[in-house]
Each structure stands twice: as structure tokens, then as C-alpha cells.
CSV table of C-alpha atoms in Angstrom, one decimal:
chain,number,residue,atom,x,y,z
A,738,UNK,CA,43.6,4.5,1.2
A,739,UNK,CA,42.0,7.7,2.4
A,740,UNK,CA,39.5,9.6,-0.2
A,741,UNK,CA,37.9,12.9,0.6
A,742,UNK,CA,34.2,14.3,-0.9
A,743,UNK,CA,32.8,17.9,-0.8
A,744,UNK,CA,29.6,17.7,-2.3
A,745,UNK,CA,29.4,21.1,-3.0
A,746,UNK,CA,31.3,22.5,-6.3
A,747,UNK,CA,29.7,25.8,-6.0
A,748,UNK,CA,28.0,27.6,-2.9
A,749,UNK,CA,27.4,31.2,-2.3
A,750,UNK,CA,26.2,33.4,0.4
A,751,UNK,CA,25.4,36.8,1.2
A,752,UNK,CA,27.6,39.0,2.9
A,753,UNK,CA,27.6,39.0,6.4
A,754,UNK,CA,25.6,35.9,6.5
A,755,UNK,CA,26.7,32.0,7.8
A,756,UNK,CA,27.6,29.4,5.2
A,757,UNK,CA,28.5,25.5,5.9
A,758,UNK,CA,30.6,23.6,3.3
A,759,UNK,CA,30.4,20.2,3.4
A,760,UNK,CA,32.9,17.4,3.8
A,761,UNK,CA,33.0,13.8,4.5
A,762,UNK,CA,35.9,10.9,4.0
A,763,UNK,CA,37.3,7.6,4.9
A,764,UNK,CA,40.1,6.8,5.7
A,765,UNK,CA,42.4,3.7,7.3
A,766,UNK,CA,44.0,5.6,9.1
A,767,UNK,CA,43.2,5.4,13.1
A,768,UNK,CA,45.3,8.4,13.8
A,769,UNK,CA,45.2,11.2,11.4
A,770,UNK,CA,44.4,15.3,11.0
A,771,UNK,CA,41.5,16.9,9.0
A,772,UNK,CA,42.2,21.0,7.5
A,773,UNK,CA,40.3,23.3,5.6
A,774,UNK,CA,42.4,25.2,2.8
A,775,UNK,CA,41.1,28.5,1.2
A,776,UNK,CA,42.7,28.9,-2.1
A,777,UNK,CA,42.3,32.5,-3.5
A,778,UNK,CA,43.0,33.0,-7.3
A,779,UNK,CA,46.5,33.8,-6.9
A,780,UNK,CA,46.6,30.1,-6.2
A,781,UNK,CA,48.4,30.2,-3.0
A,782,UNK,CA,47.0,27.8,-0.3
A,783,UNK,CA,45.9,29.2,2.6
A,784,UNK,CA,45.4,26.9,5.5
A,785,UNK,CA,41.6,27.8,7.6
A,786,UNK,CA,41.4,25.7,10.7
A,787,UNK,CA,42.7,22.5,11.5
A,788,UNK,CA,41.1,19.0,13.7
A,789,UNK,CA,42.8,16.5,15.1
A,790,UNK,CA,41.1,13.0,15.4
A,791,UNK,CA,41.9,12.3,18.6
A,792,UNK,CA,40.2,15.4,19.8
A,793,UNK,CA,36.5,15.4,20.4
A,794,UNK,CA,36.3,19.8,20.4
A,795,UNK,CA,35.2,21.6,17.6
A,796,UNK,CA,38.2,23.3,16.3
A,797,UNK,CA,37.3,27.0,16.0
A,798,UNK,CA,39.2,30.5,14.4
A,799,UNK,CA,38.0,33.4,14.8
A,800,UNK,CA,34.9,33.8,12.2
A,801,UNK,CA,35.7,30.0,11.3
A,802,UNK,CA,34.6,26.5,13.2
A,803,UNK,CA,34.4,23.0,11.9
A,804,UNK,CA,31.6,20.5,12.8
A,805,UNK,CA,33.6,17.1,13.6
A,806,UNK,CA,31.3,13.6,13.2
A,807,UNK,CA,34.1,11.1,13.7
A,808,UNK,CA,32.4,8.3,13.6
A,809,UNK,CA,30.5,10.0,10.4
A,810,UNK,CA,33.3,10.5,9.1
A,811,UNK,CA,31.8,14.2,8.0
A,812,UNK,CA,34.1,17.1,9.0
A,813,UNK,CA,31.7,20.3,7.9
A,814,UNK,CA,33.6,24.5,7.9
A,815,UNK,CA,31.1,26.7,9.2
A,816,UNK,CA,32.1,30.4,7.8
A,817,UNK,CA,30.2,33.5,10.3
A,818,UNK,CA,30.0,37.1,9.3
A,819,UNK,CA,30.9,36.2,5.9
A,820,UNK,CA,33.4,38.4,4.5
A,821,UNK,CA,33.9,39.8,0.3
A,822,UNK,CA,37.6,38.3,0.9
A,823,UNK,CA,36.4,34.8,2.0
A,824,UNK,CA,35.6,34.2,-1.7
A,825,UNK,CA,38.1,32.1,-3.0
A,826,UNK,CA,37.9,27.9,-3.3
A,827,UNK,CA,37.9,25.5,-0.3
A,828,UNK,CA,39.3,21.8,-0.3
A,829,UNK,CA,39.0,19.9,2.7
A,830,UNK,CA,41.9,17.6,3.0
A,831,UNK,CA,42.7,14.4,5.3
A,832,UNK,CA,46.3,14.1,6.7
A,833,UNK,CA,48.3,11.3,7.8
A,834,UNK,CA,50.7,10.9,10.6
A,835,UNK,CA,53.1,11.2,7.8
A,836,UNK,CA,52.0,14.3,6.2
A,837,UNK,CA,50.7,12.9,2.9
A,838,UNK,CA,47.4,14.5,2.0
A,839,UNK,CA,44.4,13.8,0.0
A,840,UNK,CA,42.3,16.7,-0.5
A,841,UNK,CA,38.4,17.0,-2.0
A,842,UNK,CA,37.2,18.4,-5.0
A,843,UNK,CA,36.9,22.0,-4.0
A,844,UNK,CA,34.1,24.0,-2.9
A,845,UNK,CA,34.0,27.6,-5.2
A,846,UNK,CA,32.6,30.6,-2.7
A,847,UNK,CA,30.9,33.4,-4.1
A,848,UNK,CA,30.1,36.3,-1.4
A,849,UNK,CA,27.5,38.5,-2.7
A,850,UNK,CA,27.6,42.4,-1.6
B,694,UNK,CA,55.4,28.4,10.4
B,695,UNK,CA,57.9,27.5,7.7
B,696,UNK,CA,58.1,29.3,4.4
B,697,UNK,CA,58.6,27.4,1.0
B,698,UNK,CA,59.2,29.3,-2.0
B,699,UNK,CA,59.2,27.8,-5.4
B,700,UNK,CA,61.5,29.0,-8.8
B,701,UNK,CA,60.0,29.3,-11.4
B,702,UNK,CA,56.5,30.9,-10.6
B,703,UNK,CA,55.3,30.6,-14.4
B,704,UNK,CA,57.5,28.7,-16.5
B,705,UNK,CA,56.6,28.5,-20.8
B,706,UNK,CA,58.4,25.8,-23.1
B,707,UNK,CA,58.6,24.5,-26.2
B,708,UNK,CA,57.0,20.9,-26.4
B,709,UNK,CA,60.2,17.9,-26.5
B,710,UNK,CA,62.1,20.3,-23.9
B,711,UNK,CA,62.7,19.3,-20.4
B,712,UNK,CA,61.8,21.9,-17.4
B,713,UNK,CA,63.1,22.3,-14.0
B,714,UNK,CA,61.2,23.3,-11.0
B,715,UNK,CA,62.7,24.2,-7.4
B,716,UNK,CA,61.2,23.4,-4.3
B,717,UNK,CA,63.0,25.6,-1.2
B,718,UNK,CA,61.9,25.3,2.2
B,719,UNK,CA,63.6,29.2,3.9
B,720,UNK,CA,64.1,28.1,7.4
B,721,UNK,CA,62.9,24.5,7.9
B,722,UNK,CA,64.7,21.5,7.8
B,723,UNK,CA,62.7,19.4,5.2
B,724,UNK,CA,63.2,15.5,5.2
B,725,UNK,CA,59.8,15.0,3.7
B,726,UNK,CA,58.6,17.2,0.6
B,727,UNK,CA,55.4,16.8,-1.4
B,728,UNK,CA,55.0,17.1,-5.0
B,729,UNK,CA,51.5,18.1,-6.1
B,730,UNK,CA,49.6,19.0,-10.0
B,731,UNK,CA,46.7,21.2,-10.2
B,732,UNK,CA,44.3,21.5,-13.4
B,733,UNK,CA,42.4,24.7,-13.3
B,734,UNK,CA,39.4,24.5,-10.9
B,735,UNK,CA,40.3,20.9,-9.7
B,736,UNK,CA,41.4,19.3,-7.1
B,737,UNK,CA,45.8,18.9,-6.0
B,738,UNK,CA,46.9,15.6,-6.9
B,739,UNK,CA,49.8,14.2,-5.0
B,740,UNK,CA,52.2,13.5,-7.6
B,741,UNK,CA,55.0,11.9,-5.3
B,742,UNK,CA,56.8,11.9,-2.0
B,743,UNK,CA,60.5,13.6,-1.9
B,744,UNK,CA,62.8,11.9,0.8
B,745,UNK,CA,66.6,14.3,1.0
B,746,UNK,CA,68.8,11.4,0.0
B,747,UNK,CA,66.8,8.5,-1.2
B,748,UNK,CA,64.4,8.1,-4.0
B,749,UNK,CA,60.9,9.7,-4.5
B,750,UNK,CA,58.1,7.6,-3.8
B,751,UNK,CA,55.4,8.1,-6.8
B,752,UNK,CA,51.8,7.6,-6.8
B,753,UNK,CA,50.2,5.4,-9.4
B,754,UNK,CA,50.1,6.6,-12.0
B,755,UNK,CA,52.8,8.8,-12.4
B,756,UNK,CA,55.6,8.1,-15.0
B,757,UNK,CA,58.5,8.1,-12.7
B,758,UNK,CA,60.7,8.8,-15.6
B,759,UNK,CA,58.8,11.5,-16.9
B,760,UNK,CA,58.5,13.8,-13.6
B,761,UNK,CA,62.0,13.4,-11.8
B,762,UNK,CA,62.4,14.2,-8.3
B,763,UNK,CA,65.7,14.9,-6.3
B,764,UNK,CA,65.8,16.1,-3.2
B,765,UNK,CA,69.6,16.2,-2.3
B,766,UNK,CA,69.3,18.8,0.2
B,767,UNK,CA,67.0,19.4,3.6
B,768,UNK,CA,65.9,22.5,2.2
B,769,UNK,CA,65.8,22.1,-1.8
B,770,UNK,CA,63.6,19.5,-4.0
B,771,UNK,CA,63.5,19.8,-7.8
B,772,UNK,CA,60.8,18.6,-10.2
B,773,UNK,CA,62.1,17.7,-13.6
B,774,UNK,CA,59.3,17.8,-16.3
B,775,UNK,CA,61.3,15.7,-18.8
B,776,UNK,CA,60.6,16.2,-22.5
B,777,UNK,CA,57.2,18.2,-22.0
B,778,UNK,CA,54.3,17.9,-24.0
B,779,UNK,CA,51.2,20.4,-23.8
B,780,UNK,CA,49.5,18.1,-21.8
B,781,UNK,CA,51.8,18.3,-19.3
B,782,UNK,CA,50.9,21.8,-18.9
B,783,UNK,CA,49.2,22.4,-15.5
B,784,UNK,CA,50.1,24.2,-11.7
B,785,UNK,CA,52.5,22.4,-9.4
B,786,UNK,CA,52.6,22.9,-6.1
B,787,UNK,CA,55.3,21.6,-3.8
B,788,UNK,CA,54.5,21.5,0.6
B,789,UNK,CA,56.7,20.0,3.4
B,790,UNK,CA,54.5,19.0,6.2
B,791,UNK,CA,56.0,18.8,10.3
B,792,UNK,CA,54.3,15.8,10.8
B,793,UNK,CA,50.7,15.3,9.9
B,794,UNK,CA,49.4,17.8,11.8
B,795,UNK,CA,51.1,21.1,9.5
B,796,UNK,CA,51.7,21.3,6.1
B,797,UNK,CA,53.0,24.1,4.2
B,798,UNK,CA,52.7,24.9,0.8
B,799,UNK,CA,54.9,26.6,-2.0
B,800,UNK,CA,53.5,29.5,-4.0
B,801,UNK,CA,53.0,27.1,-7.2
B,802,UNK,CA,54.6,26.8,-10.3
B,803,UNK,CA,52.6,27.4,-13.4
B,804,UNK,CA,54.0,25.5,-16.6
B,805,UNK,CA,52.7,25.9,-19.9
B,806,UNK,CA,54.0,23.8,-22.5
B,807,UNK,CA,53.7,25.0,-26.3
């Protein structure tokens, strides 16, 4: 069974400025995919970057990177140049070959002008 | 990517009736759908797995009689709240995933049972 933790219900950062959300999880799995979601209050979920296991690079988008610890099991989103429209709620999720997911709690962003 | 739409997007009943949600997936061919629930400001809770032609696979937990799954189609799964109560009430999200490495969600359905 895989579970996922973000230890952060509530984080906030000023615009323009770098925030890190938090993530760590465990899984059986020996193959499997991590993703960051952004989920805006129209609900709609929004995938942010995405990590494979197997590969030991940082996935990266634009403003967007992850920190990957695989043998921590931690898999941290790093947001740059934070943005009024990156407000919205992060979950980190964990993947299996299959597709089924597990995702965190949610982390609620709050970009102050 | 693929697009997934779902019908209804906000759906209010009367408690006792049953509800029907669909799940489309616009131009992918879905073998594999996923049925998730939402409570405001929570996390998604995988509800069940929706194989096109076989049964759903539920999670524990979930009253297999109570949420009804058919997926008889590669591009169309239905949810079946079946005689809802107002606990029931809550956001559903449906997603079809390529493999483990993409997943892509439906705009949610939002029931409300009175």
C-alpha cells in the first residue's frame, strides 16, 4: 500500500518570492511515478510537474522543480517567482505502473501582493 | 493529452433518489477509469477502478452496491449514487491514466443531496 503526507495544510508566500511544499511517502511499489497537482477553486486538477523513480534528475517546468530523495522517500515542489495565480491547493500524489493514485492531504497557497 | 469531460457538473437531489454521473474520455481510448470523492478542502479518495467490460474493482470501504460503476464503453464510465442520502453529498472526480506515468482528470461532478 502506498500512503502520501504533506505536512503543510497551509503555507503562504509573498509575491515574487520562492516557496517549497513538502512531501514524503512510501510506497511498495519498486517502479512507480510521483506529480504535483494544483487545484484552483473551480476544482479542476491541474497537473504541475511530474518524476519518475527511475530517474535520478530533478524534474523541472518552467518557474516549477521538484526536489527528489528516493531513498527518503521525500519528493518536495519548489515554486520561483511566485505568481497571484499560483494560489490554489497542491496534493502531491504517488502513481503506480497501473495508474491508481494516492494523493496527500493538500497544501492551501496563499500569494500575498 | 486526453480530455475527459463529466455530465453533470452540479447535480441536486432529493434524499432516497438515485443519481447518475457520466464519465467521457473525448478522444482517448480508456480501458482503465478512476472513480474518485472529494469533501471540501480534503484530500481525493479513490473510490474504485472502472475496467470497459468487466466489473469495478472498489476500495475498502466502499459499499459496492451503493456507488455503481459501469464502464461498457472505451470512452464512457457511469457512477450511480443509488438511493442518496445527504451524506453522500460531496465532489466526484473521475480520471483515466495512460499508464502510470499520466493521468487525466474530469472537471468534477458536484452532488448535493437534500
Amino acid at each position: 500500500a502506498q500512503t502520501v503526507t504533506q505536512s503543510q495544510p497551509e503555507m503562504s508566500v509573498q509575491e515574487a518570492e520562492t516557496v517549497t511544499l513538502s512531501c514524503t511517502y512510501d510506497t511498495s511499489e519498486s517502479d512507480y511515478y510521483l506529480f504535483w497537482y494544483k487545484q484552483p477553486p473551480s476544482r479542476q486538477m491541474i497537473l504541475v510537474i511530474r518524476q519518475e523513480a527511475y530517474k535520478q534528475q530533478n524534474a523541472t517546468e518552467n518557474r516549477f522543480s521538484v526536489n527528489f530523495q528516493k531513498a527518503a522517500k521525500s519528493f518536495s515542489l519548489k515554486i520561483s517567482d511566485s505568481q497571484l495565480g499560483d494560489a490554489a491547493m497542491y496534493f502531491c500524489a504517488h502513481n503506480t505502473n497501473a495508474g491508481k493514485s494516492t494523493f496527500g492531504d493538500g497544501t492551501t497557497l496563499t500569494v500575498k501582493p | 493529452g486526453a480530455v475527459v469531460s463529466q455530465h453533470p457538473s452540479w447535480v441536486i437531489c432529493k434524499s432516497g433518489t438515485s443519481v447518475k454521473i457520466e464519465c467521457r474520455s473525448l478522444d482517448f481510448q480508456a480501458t482503465t477509469m478512476f472513480w474518485y470523492r472529494q469533501f471540501p478542502k480534503q484530500s481525493l479518495m479513490l473510490m474504485a477502478t472502472s475496467n470497459e467490460g468487466s466489473k469495478a474493482t472498489y476500495e475498502q470501504g466502499v459499499e459496492k452496491d451503493k456507488f455503481l460503476i459501469n464502464h461498457a464503453s472505451l470512452t464512457l464510465s457511469t457512477l450511480t449514487v443509488t438511493s442518496a442520502h445527504p451524506e453522500d453529498s460531496s465532489f466526484y472526480i473521475c480520471s483515466l491514466a495512460s499508464g502510470g506515468d499520466t493521468q487525466y482528470f474530469g472537471p468534477g461532478t458536484r452532488l448535493t443531496v437534500l
